[in-house]
XYZ file of C-alpha atoms in Angstrom:
673
model
C 0.072 0.049 0.097
C 0.975 3.805 -0.301
C 0.889 5.339 3.019
C 1.460 9.437 3.950
C 2.120 10.021 7.299
C 1.937 13.829 8.387
C 3.497 14.621 5.233
C 4.315 18.691 4.425
C 5.339 20.053 1.123
C 6.670 23.198 0.239
C 7.017 24.654 -3.583
C 8.398 27.906 -4.442
C 8.102 29.231 -0.976
C 4.313 28.289 -0.573
C 3.060 25.277 1.587
C 0.822 23.165 -0.568
C 0.351 20.389 2.222
C 0.469 20.045 5.961
C 0.051 17.194 7.857
C -1.450 14.760 5.042
C -2.036 11.456 6.350
C -4.036 8.668 4.513
C -3.676 5.055 2.809
C -4.185 4.009 -0.545
C -4.411 -0.010 -1.159
C -3.916 -2.082 -4.509
C -7.135 -2.378 -6.364
C -8.407 1.054 -5.064
C -9.592 3.549 -7.823
C -8.818 7.041 -6.498
C -9.978 10.393 -7.769
C -7.603 13.305 -7.134
C -9.702 16.245 -6.742
C -9.002 20.328 -5.756
C -8.959 23.604 -7.445
C -6.428 24.574 -9.798
C -3.224 25.331 -7.878
C -3.732 23.412 -4.801
C -1.123 20.908 -5.619
C -2.641 17.896 -7.419
C 0.162 17.646 -9.979
C 2.763 18.113 -6.936
C 1.205 15.235 -5.370
C 1.746 13.063 -8.724
C 5.234 14.301 -8.726
C 6.158 13.528 -5.151
C 4.670 9.970 -5.728
C 6.972 9.725 -9.046
C 9.910 10.948 -7.161
C 9.900 8.569 -4.223
C 9.453 5.710 -6.832
C 12.536 7.083 -8.706
C 10.458 8.268 -11.902
C 9.425 11.634 -13.209
C 11.353 14.842 -14.490
C 10.551 17.231 -11.655
C 11.868 16.336 -8.136
C 9.635 17.030 -5.250
C 11.109 16.686 -1.461
C 9.410 16.558 1.728
C 9.099 19.184 4.254
C 8.370 16.969 6.956
C 6.721 13.478 7.349
C 6.948 10.344 5.572
C 5.780 8.332 2.333
C 5.875 4.584 2.265
C 5.809 2.684 -1.145
C 6.596 -0.821 -1.720
C 10.066 -1.203 -3.370
C 8.757 -3.940 -5.471
C 6.048 -1.471 -7.296
C 6.269 -0.397 -10.759
C 4.295 2.992 -11.609
C 3.013 4.233 -15.065
C 2.457 7.700 -15.416
C 0.469 9.450 -18.347
C 2.776 12.462 -19.293
C 1.133 15.550 -20.790
C 3.554 15.812 -24.144
C 4.230 13.273 -26.645
C 7.377 14.280 -28.847
C 7.466 14.069 -32.616
C 9.081 10.559 -33.688
C 9.201 8.346 -36.475
C 8.403 5.358 -34.594
C 5.133 3.648 -35.546
C 1.783 4.029 -33.553
C 1.527 0.475 -32.515
C 5.301 0.261 -31.946
C 5.122 3.109 -29.541
C 1.906 2.063 -27.692
C 3.715 -1.634 -27.472
C 6.394 0.189 -25.726
C 4.420 0.898 -22.823
C 4.774 -2.709 -21.838
C 8.490 -2.471 -20.850
C 9.023 -6.229 -19.976
C 7.656 -7.377 -23.118
C 9.382 -4.865 -25.342
C 12.727 -5.550 -23.966
C 12.298 -9.442 -24.473
C 11.054 -8.912 -27.946
C 13.576 -6.685 -28.868
C 16.302 -9.468 -27.727
C 14.212 -12.034 -29.467
C 14.617 -10.040 -32.770
C 18.400 -9.427 -32.296
C 20.014 -12.857 -31.479
C 23.422 -11.750 -32.318
C 24.473 -10.978 -28.692
C 22.471 -13.806 -27.035
C 23.591 -17.044 -25.764
C 22.059 -20.344 -26.315
C 21.143 -20.703 -22.709
C 19.627 -17.020 -22.639
C 17.491 -17.788 -25.862
C 15.780 -20.691 -24.009
C 15.439 -18.278 -20.763
C 13.701 -15.383 -22.978
C 11.407 -17.745 -24.743
C 10.160 -18.905 -21.396
C 10.072 -15.568 -20.049
C 7.931 -14.407 -23.124
C 5.739 -17.025 -22.590
C 5.187 -16.435 -18.927
C 4.314 -12.937 -19.803
C 1.481 -14.248 -22.429
C 3.993 -12.261 -24.791
C 2.193 -13.633 -28.275
C -0.979 -12.066 -27.319
C 0.231 -8.572 -26.210
C 0.169 -7.410 -29.750
C -3.522 -7.998 -30.070
C -3.866 -6.574 -26.490
C -2.109 -3.224 -27.935
C -4.431 -3.514 -31.019
C -7.792 -3.430 -28.538
C -6.581 -0.582 -26.619
C -5.857 1.494 -29.624
C -9.588 0.496 -31.043
C -10.983 1.318 -27.746
C -9.476 4.639 -28.005
C -10.618 5.465 -31.465
C -7.743 4.300 -33.747
C -8.541 2.069 -36.870
C -6.086 -0.638 -38.001
C -5.070 1.721 -41.006
C -3.460 3.868 -38.289
C -1.294 1.531 -36.739
C 1.815 1.676 -38.963
C 1.640 5.802 -39.287
C 4.256 7.499 -37.650
C 3.725 9.335 -34.309
C 4.627 12.613 -35.857
C 2.057 12.266 -38.285
C -0.593 12.477 -35.600
C -2.344 15.805 -34.217
C -1.396 16.659 -30.676
C -4.709 15.371 -29.548
C -4.300 12.173 -31.231
C -0.959 11.745 -29.858
C -2.135 12.252 -26.405
C -4.626 9.307 -27.071
C -1.260 7.303 -28.149
C 0.278 8.280 -24.893
C -2.666 7.288 -22.764
C -2.644 4.017 -24.923
C 1.133 3.526 -23.892
C 0.401 4.053 -20.212
C -2.501 1.643 -20.347
C -0.004 -1.074 -21.723
C 1.918 -0.744 -18.729
C 2.112 -3.933 -16.279
C 2.370 -1.277 -13.559
C 1.132 -1.500 -9.848
C 0.413 2.055 -9.513
C -0.993 3.989 -12.527
C -1.386 7.945 -12.423
C -3.674 9.403 -15.029
C -3.495 13.152 -15.374
C -6.602 14.287 -17.439
C -7.342 11.313 -19.754
C -10.318 12.144 -20.979
C -9.424 15.651 -22.484
C -8.860 14.524 -25.768
C -11.720 11.603 -26.047
C -14.718 11.506 -27.359
C -17.779 9.952 -25.608
C -17.469 6.438 -26.912
C -13.927 6.431 -25.892
C -14.694 7.549 -22.591
C -17.064 5.008 -21.940
C -14.683 2.395 -23.051
C -12.073 4.021 -20.718
C -14.450 3.521 -17.888
C -14.583 -0.189 -18.546
C -10.778 -0.483 -18.830
C -10.025 0.969 -15.453
C -12.858 -0.933 -13.594
C -11.325 -4.185 -14.719
C -7.540 -2.827 -13.671
C -6.504 -4.819 -11.005
C -3.885 -2.015 -9.689
C -4.140 1.076 -7.894
C -5.132 4.030 -10.003
C -5.066 7.734 -9.268
C -6.908 9.882 -11.670
C -6.898 13.743 -11.870
C -10.143 14.469 -13.652
C -12.723 17.021 -14.560
C -15.307 15.153 -15.709
C -17.672 14.173 -12.880
C -19.427 11.202 -14.736
C -16.169 9.747 -15.574
C -15.220 10.088 -11.829
C -18.539 8.720 -10.767
C -18.073 5.491 -12.955
C -14.733 4.731 -12.077
C -13.367 5.797 -8.823
C -14.643 4.283 -5.259
C -12.383 7.265 -3.346
C -11.829 10.775 -3.536
C -8.371 12.419 -2.438
C -9.229 16.131 -2.243
C -6.789 18.741 -1.757
C -8.081 21.963 0.030
C -6.564 24.840 2.141
C -3.205 22.770 2.592
C -5.103 19.733 3.547
C -5.457 16.246 1.880
C -8.484 14.148 3.036
C -9.506 11.024 1.691
C -13.161 10.245 1.209
C -14.963 6.896 0.505
C -17.337 6.660 -2.571
C -17.505 8.138 -5.789
C -17.432 12.097 -6.628
C -21.123 12.324 -6.090
C -20.984 10.935 -2.777
C -17.962 12.976 -1.974
C -20.109 16.146 -2.835
C -22.723 15.241 -0.557
C -20.064 14.609 2.748
C -18.354 17.690 2.178
C -21.743 19.669 1.771
C -23.043 18.165 5.044
C -19.608 19.788 6.607
C -20.087 23.070 4.836
C -23.973 23.212 5.656
C -22.722 23.748 9.384
C -21.340 26.917 8.530
C -24.100 29.488 8.250
C -23.082 31.526 5.590
C -22.232 28.791 3.249
C -25.667 27.211 4.131
C -27.614 30.317 3.240
C -25.877 30.738 0.049
C -26.469 27.139 -0.513
C -30.162 27.198 0.023
C -30.451 30.131 -2.579
C -28.836 28.236 -5.123
C -31.018 25.269 -4.544
C -34.060 27.525 -4.906
C -32.659 28.633 -8.053
C -32.313 25.485 -9.725
C -35.728 24.135 -8.310
C -37.174 26.882 -10.398
C -35.603 25.239 -13.643
C -37.152 21.804 -12.693
C -40.603 23.366 -12.243
C -40.475 25.093 -15.371
C -39.270 22.108 -17.368
C -41.876 19.898 -15.740
C -44.352 22.518 -17.365
C -43.069 21.999 -20.830
C -41.679 18.486 -21.221
C -43.235 16.676 -24.149
C -41.620 13.051 -23.630
C -42.264 11.208 -20.898
C -38.914 9.155 -20.828
C -36.587 12.222 -21.482
C -38.819 14.368 -18.828
C -37.896 11.629 -16.223
C -34.460 11.753 -17.362
C -34.000 15.418 -17.126
C -35.944 15.711 -13.805
C -33.752 13.027 -12.183
C -30.554 14.909 -13.738
C -31.748 18.571 -12.268
C -32.483 16.989 -9.034
C -28.962 15.654 -8.934
C -27.648 19.191 -10.059
C -29.742 20.523 -7.047
C -27.564 18.526 -4.739
C -24.315 20.120 -6.392
C -25.640 23.591 -5.235
C -23.447 23.823 -2.062
C -20.273 23.329 -4.234
C -21.299 26.507 -5.878
C -21.181 28.258 -2.623
C -17.464 28.750 -3.014
C -17.295 28.770 -6.763
C -15.372 31.771 -8.298
C -17.550 31.573 -11.508
C -21.024 33.250 -11.386
C -21.705 34.358 -14.934
C -25.268 33.952 -16.690
C -26.433 34.266 -20.173
C -28.073 37.628 -21.227
C -31.597 37.412 -22.570
C -31.568 37.518 -26.370
C -32.726 40.728 -27.923
C -34.513 39.282 -30.949
C -35.666 35.989 -31.970
C -37.725 34.236 -34.675
C -38.379 30.737 -35.594
C -36.918 28.722 -37.135
C -33.570 30.503 -36.576
C -31.357 27.809 -38.512
C -32.847 25.155 -40.928
C -31.228 22.042 -42.778
C -33.710 20.589 -45.444
C -32.929 17.287 -46.928
C -29.458 18.537 -46.963
C -26.270 16.321 -48.129
C -23.138 17.395 -46.258
C -19.661 16.526 -46.911
C -16.274 17.594 -48.344
C -14.996 17.946 -51.912
C -18.248 16.685 -53.305
C -18.252 13.779 -51.395
C -21.309 13.359 -48.851
C -20.348 12.058 -45.004
C -24.021 12.998 -44.033
C -27.322 12.310 -46.223
C -30.720 13.875 -46.339
C -30.236 16.103 -43.199
C -33.254 17.396 -41.758
C -32.518 19.696 -38.596
C -34.488 22.906 -37.486
C -33.107 25.056 -34.763
C -35.998 27.032 -32.947
C -36.007 29.141 -29.773
C -36.725 26.360 -27.674
C -34.118 24.012 -28.812
C -31.879 22.146 -26.479
C -30.263 19.446 -28.875
C -27.388 17.392 -27.778
C -25.578 15.651 -30.723
C -24.411 11.941 -30.260
C -22.223 9.724 -32.431
C -18.970 7.443 -32.664
C -15.919 9.320 -33.393
C -15.788 10.113 -37.094
C -19.412 9.837 -37.751
C -19.665 13.478 -38.432
C -21.061 15.516 -35.729
C -18.350 18.291 -36.115
C -19.306 18.017 -40.072
C -23.140 18.752 -38.964
C -22.037 21.442 -36.559
C -19.837 23.247 -39.148
C -22.950 22.962 -41.519
C -25.260 24.687 -39.032
C -23.144 27.591 -38.307
C -22.337 28.092 -42.205
C -19.122 27.271 -42.132
C -19.728 24.577 -44.620
C -21.823 24.687 -47.323
C -24.583 21.926 -48.091
C -23.916 19.627 -51.086
C -27.371 19.325 -51.807
C -30.805 20.491 -50.088
C -31.415 23.538 -48.810
C -29.839 25.716 -45.683
C -31.560 28.881 -44.440
C -31.117 31.059 -41.427
C -33.163 33.897 -40.045
C -32.667 37.540 -40.204
C -32.696 37.847 -36.357
C -29.850 34.932 -35.805
C -27.202 35.831 -33.554
C -24.731 33.105 -33.313
C -22.478 32.334 -30.298
C -20.163 29.634 -31.656
C -17.443 27.798 -29.370
C -14.929 25.356 -30.844
C -10.991 24.664 -30.557
C -10.737 27.115 -33.280
C -12.187 29.981 -31.832
C -9.879 29.684 -28.619
C -6.929 29.620 -31.137
C -7.756 32.766 -33.076
C -7.630 34.887 -29.697
C -5.820 38.245 -30.300
C -2.407 36.589 -28.475
C -1.273 40.165 -27.587
C -4.544 41.481 -26.082
C -5.481 41.339 -22.830
C -9.298 40.352 -21.767
C -10.230 43.625 -21.013
C -8.804 45.033 -24.478
C -10.661 42.335 -26.293
C -13.944 43.111 -24.403
C -13.918 46.712 -24.953
C -13.967 46.291 -28.773
C -17.013 44.554 -28.505
C -18.119 46.928 -25.619
C -17.950 50.466 -27.113
C -18.583 52.875 -24.427
C -19.265 50.516 -21.769
C -17.406 51.590 -18.477
C -14.466 49.912 -17.491
C -15.968 49.274 -13.820
C -18.897 47.303 -15.545
C -16.374 45.725 -18.081
C -14.030 44.665 -14.991
C -17.079 43.288 -12.998
C -18.109 41.116 -15.921
C -15.099 39.665 -16.471
C -14.920 39.018 -12.724
C -17.659 36.544 -12.803
C -15.403 34.584 -15.380
C -12.952 34.770 -12.474
C -10.648 37.212 -14.441
C -9.609 39.515 -11.684
C -6.622 41.707 -10.737
C -3.680 41.169 -12.690
C -5.032 38.504 -15.122
C -7.542 41.118 -16.532
C -4.632 42.971 -17.917
C -2.556 40.064 -18.728
C -2.079 39.174 -22.633
C -3.983 35.982 -23.699
C -0.742 34.349 -24.881
C 0.252 33.842 -21.149
C -2.908 31.949 -20.482
C -3.439 28.483 -19.784
C -5.917 26.153 -22.033
C -8.715 26.728 -19.445
C -8.301 30.455 -19.125
C -8.496 30.763 -23.039
C -11.739 28.600 -23.136
C -13.151 30.941 -20.250
C -12.317 34.210 -21.962
C -13.884 33.013 -25.340
C -16.918 32.041 -23.527
C -17.045 35.467 -21.902
C -16.987 37.218 -25.237
C -19.621 34.917 -26.566
C -21.691 35.521 -23.825
C -21.301 39.513 -23.992
C -22.337 39.539 -27.375
C -25.886 38.111 -26.206
C -26.230 35.387 -28.926
C -30.087 33.762 -29.517
C -28.321 30.499 -30.976
C -25.342 28.820 -28.809
C -23.472 26.109 -30.843
C -21.050 24.471 -28.634
C -18.417 21.912 -29.929
C -16.673 20.379 -26.930
C -16.804 23.345 -24.739
C -15.766 21.820 -21.345
C -12.137 20.323 -22.734
C -9.961 22.686 -20.861
C -12.651 23.732 -18.033
C -12.284 22.582 -14.172
C -15.311 20.853 -12.182
C -16.265 24.195 -10.940
C -16.122 26.106 -14.353
C -18.481 22.849 -15.861
C -20.890 23.389 -12.893
C -21.270 27.068 -13.373
C -21.548 26.584 -17.219
C -24.416 24.127 -16.738
C -25.920 26.318 -14.651
C -25.731 29.427 -16.895
C -27.067 27.497 -19.975
C -29.957 26.127 -17.818
C -31.201 29.892 -17.830
C -30.167 30.696 -21.236
C -33.372 31.466 -23.027
C -32.125 30.962 -26.721
C -31.496 27.664 -28.343
C -28.398 25.469 -27.707
C -26.941 22.916 -29.922
C -24.158 20.876 -28.097
C -21.572 18.296 -28.641
C -19.736 17.297 -25.607
C -18.129 14.154 -24.280
C -19.474 15.428 -20.779
C -22.490 13.591 -20.096
C -23.640 15.515 -17.177
C -23.609 18.592 -19.213
C -25.610 16.782 -21.889
C -28.227 15.326 -19.302
C -28.385 18.660 -17.653
C -28.835 20.819 -20.571
C -30.351 19.079 -23.517
C -33.966 18.325 -24.003
C -33.660 15.802 -27.185
C -30.978 14.101 -28.469
C -29.926 13.214 -32.088
C -27.750 10.333 -33.293
C -25.247 10.708 -36.271
C -24.427 7.173 -37.196
C -24.100 5.559 -40.483
C -24.273 8.765 -42.480
C -27.651 9.442 -40.953
C -29.136 12.071 -38.609
C -32.115 10.756 -36.543
C -33.760 11.548 -33.264
C -32.160 9.210 -30.383
C -34.989 7.645 -28.221
C -33.389 7.771 -24.954
C -31.216 9.343 -22.850
C -27.452 9.609 -22.256
C -27.327 6.085 -20.443
C -29.279 4.576 -22.858
C -26.627 5.897 -25.745
C -23.862 4.163 -23.774
C -25.807 0.836 -24.128
C -26.300 1.683 -28.011
C -22.318 2.157 -28.010
C -21.532 -1.153 -26.000
C -24.149 -3.189 -28.275
C -22.315 -1.546 -31.477
C -18.864 -2.485 -30.306
C -20.255 -5.942 -29.547
C -21.451 -6.424 -33.092
C -18.022 -4.938 -34.396
C -16.227 -7.214 -32.545
C -18.214 -9.998 -33.614
C -17.822 -9.364 -37.161
C -14.118 -8.680 -37.181
C -13.503 -11.747 -35.102
C -12.406 -14.130 -37.990
C -10.598 -10.973 -39.597
C -8.617 -10.169 -36.889
C -7.404 -14.028 -36.367
C -6.083 -14.008 -39.940
C -4.273 -10.830 -39.561
C -2.830 -11.478 -36.019
C -0.915 -14.686 -37.643
C 0.466 -12.314 -40.224
C 1.237 -9.662 -37.978
C 2.900 -12.205 -35.374
C 6.221 -12.342 -37.628
C 6.836 -8.567 -37.150
C 7.384 -9.090 -33.174
C 9.159 -12.538 -32.769
C 12.008 -13.516 -34.897
C 11.728 -17.284 -36.338
C 14.560 -17.470 -38.862
C 18.336 -15.852 -39.505
C 18.943 -13.321 -41.881
C 19.907 -16.034 -44.460
C 16.298 -17.629 -44.283
C 17.892 -20.838 -42.659
C 16.546 -22.003 -39.450
C 18.717 -20.504 -36.765
C 21.392 -23.187 -34.717
C 20.697 -21.041 -31.765
C 17.004 -20.508 -31.409
C 14.711 -23.503 -31.359
C 11.214 -22.557 -32.882
C 9.034 -22.826 -29.551
C 5.902 -21.115 -31.217
C 5.320 -23.001 -34.525
C 5.535 -26.597 -35.752
C 5.464 -28.183 -39.332
C 2.549 -30.265 -40.096
C 5.125 -33.414 -40.479
C 6.390 -32.758 -36.882
C 2.941 -32.250 -35.206
C 1.977 -35.354 -33.437
C -1.499 -36.575 -34.149
C -3.658 -36.762 -30.530
C -5.537 -40.013 -30.130
C -9.291 -39.828 -29.762
C -8.864 -40.740 -26.051
C -6.474 -37.653 -25.682
C -8.583 -35.308 -27.900
C -11.446 -36.391 -25.280
C -9.252 -35.815 -22.153
C -8.345 -32.495 -23.754
C -11.813 -31.115 -24.544
C -12.937 -32.140 -20.907
C -9.927 -30.123 -19.728
C -10.939 -27.318 -21.934
C -14.568 -27.383 -20.523
C -13.493 -27.580 -17.063
C -11.154 -24.368 -17.387
C -14.258 -22.402 -19.130
C -17.088 -23.893 -16.607
C -16.672 -21.076 -13.973
C -17.011 -18.391 -16.677
C -19.836 -19.881 -18.343
C -21.588 -20.035 -15.031
C -21.303 -16.582 -14.100
C -22.204 -15.763 -17.717
C -25.406 -17.791 -17.083
C -26.184 -15.891 -13.823
C -25.704 -12.398 -15.066
C -27.991 -13.458 -18.087
C -30.580 -14.311 -15.488
C -30.020 -11.325 -13.416
C -30.233 -8.828 -16.391
C -33.645 -10.292 -17.533
C -34.991 -9.844 -13.908
C -33.848 -6.100 -13.723
C -35.296 -5.581 -17.126
C -38.734 -6.822 -16.197
C -38.459 -4.555 -12.734
C -37.480 -1.618 -15.097
C -40.389 -2.023 -17.372
C -42.660 -2.006 -14.347
C -41.191 1.338 -12.797
C -41.439 2.801 -16.477
C -45.064 2.252 -16.434
C -45.470 3.791 -13.047
C -43.407 6.698 -14.203
C -45.665 7.196 -17.164
C -48.514 8.538 -14.930
C -48.944 11.922 -15.766
C -50.246 12.650 -12.192
C -47.010 11.712 -10.725
C -45.551 14.807 -11.831
C -47.710 17.154 -9.730
C -46.143 19.360 -7.179
C -47.691 17.435 -4.222
C -46.385 13.951 -5.108
C -42.705 15.164 -5.408
C -41.916 12.500 -2.748
C -43.479 9.807 -4.516
C -41.870 10.753 -7.730
C -38.229 10.847 -6.069
C -38.762 7.530 -4.493
C -39.448 6.062 -7.991
C -36.699 7.935 -9.544
C -34.016 6.686 -6.982
C -35.236 3.394 -7.412
C -34.948 3.388 -11.075
C -31.673 4.798 -10.971
C -30.459 2.011 -8.902
C -31.654 -0.647 -11.092
C -30.359 0.980 -14.212
C -26.824 0.833 -12.487
C -27.147 -2.565 -11.285
C -28.115 -3.080 -15.083
C -24.904 -1.145 -16.344
C -22.853 -3.021 -13.838
C -24.074 -6.354 -14.876
C -23.715 -5.468 -18.624
C -20.077 -4.181 -18.239
C -19.264 -7.566 -16.436
C -20.908 -9.740 -18.994
C -18.943 -8.065 -22.089
C -15.790 -8.531 -20.200
C -16.849 -12.352 -19.429
C -17.729 -12.808 -23.093
C -14.493 -11.354 -24.234
C -12.417 -13.708 -21.764
C -14.509 -16.643 -22.961
C -13.594 -15.632 -26.569
C -10.288 -15.259 -26.129
C -9.569 -18.443 -24.054
C -11.761 -20.408 -26.729
C -9.550 -18.904 -29.545
C -6.431 -19.811 -27.604
C -7.708 -23.530 -27.585
C -7.888 -23.577 -31.319
C-alpha cells in the first residue's frame, strides 16, 4: 500500500500540504480533486520522485511517504514528442518487459544459447504472443483504426498523440497508474471504453479529472486537496460532494448561499416539468436536475458566477437544414439531413468518433456549405459559436479587457471588470496578454466574449475540454438559464443530461432522433462494439497470424533455421503429433473445465439482467402516470426515480461484467484452437 504520514510539502516558498496522512491500497480507484493550484500535480510528482521516476523532483518538508519497493508506476505524461516510431510500436513500448524481451528475440547476435531458451520461457510466461493483440484492442477502444497502426507518431495531431500516450500508459504492467486528465482529448465512446478498462484494472489507479460522470463511474475514493489539507473520502464523486456539503452546511453563511442556489435550480425543474413533451426524457431530465440541485452547495465557494443575457430578438426557425447532403469535395458524409433550430431547441448531438458530428456543426453555423438540399437562417440569427478554433484565434497580444472593450464600445471599465470577474478574471489577469493564458483561461475568455455578444443560438463543440469542475458546474447552471437555443456536442455526460431536452444520433451517414437518454446511448455504444467485435473476429485472427512475424524472429538473416534459437511457437505439419481420440476427449474435457466457471457466471448474469429488465419495465409504466409529476407528489416521484437509478446502475454494472466475461471466454476458446 501507499501511506502518507504527517506529510508537508513546500514549493516556491508556498506551503501546499501540511500534516497529510492517508493510506491507499492495491485495487483502489482514486479520484484526485481540488481547485487549480492546490497541488494535485505536485502530489503526482511526489509519488513519481519516491518511485525513482519523473522529470520534476519533489522533496518532503516533513513526514514520511511509504511505497513498496517492488511496485512499478505508469504515468500519463502531458506531452508526446514527434517521433518516426510507428503508432503500434509506440503503444507496445508501454509494456517495458515485453518490449525488452521482444527486442532481444529479434536480435539474437548478442544472445547466448542458454539465454535464448530463458527469453522464450519469459516471453511465454508474460503471454507475450497476445500482447500485440492487447495493444490493438486498446488502440481500437481509444478510436484508432487498424490503418493507422503503422503511421509514424509525428504524423498525428496533438490530440491524437495524447491518445497514443494514454494507450502506451494503459499497456504498462504497473502496480500504480497515475492518469492526469485522461479524458481531455477523448470523445464519449472512447471515454465509456476507458471507464470499462479502469474498472477491470487490478492495480491502484489515481486519476485527476474534471469529468464528474467519469469519476462517478470509475472511482471508489476521492482524495481532495483543499486549504493545505489532503482528505480521503470513501465513495465516488457524487458521494464526496454530499459528505463535503454536510460539513459546509454547518457554517451558516455557506448554508444560506447553498439554499439560495438550490431554490434557483428548483425553479428550473418546475419550469421544465411544465413544458416536457416526452415522458422518458422528462424523467431523465428531472432526475438530472434534482441531482444538479445536490451540487448547489459546491457553488457556494465557486469563483464563477456568470449568466447568459436574454436575447434581444428571435424568430422561428433560427436555422434550418432540409434534405441536405453534407460533406467535403463533393463527397457526402451525411445524407438527407433535416435539422431545425428554434428558440426552444436544446439539442445534444451523439455519435461515434468520425461519424460526422463536427461536420454537422459546421453546416449549421455556415462554415460548410451543403452539397444538396437547402440551408436557411433567420434575419434575427445572432450566433454564439464555441470550438477549439475560436480559442486558437484569440488575439495573443491583447488582454481580456482590451478584447472585451472592442465589443463593448462606450461601456465603463468598472462594468467590464465586473463582467470579467464573473469568469474569474480578476486583478492582474484582466491586464495579462492572452498568449500567457492556460487552455482553461483561454476557454473561459472565449465563452465570456460569446456571452457579452448576447447570442440567441449557442452552438458549442466540446466546450468543457479545458474547464475544471467548478467552471463546468457554472456553465451548466448558466446554460439552464439561457433563453435561446442550444446545440451541443460534448463528451461531458453531466452537461448533456442537464442541458439538452432532445438528442440526435449521427451514425452511418444519417441523422435521426435518439429515443432515449444519455445512459441509453452508452448501452447503444456497447451493443455496437459487440457487433463490430463479432464481425471482425475472423478477420482479426487471420491478421494476427501475419502480424506475429513482425514481433518475434523465427529465422536468421539468410532464411535458414537458426542453430541458436529453437522454434517454440510453430511446428510443421510433418512434426506435429496426432492426438489419439482418447487424448482429444481428455483435452476437450480439460478445456470445458477451464471455461466452466466463466460460463456459469455468464448464465447467472443473464438471468439477473432479465429480472432487472422486468423491474425497469414495471417502473417505466408507473413513471408514465402524468399525475406523478404534480407538485404534491414530489416525494413519490423521487422514490421511483431513485429506484430506477439504482436498477439502471445494476443493469449497467451487470452488462459491463457480462461483456468482459464474454470477451475472456472468446479469447480462451480462440487459444484452444
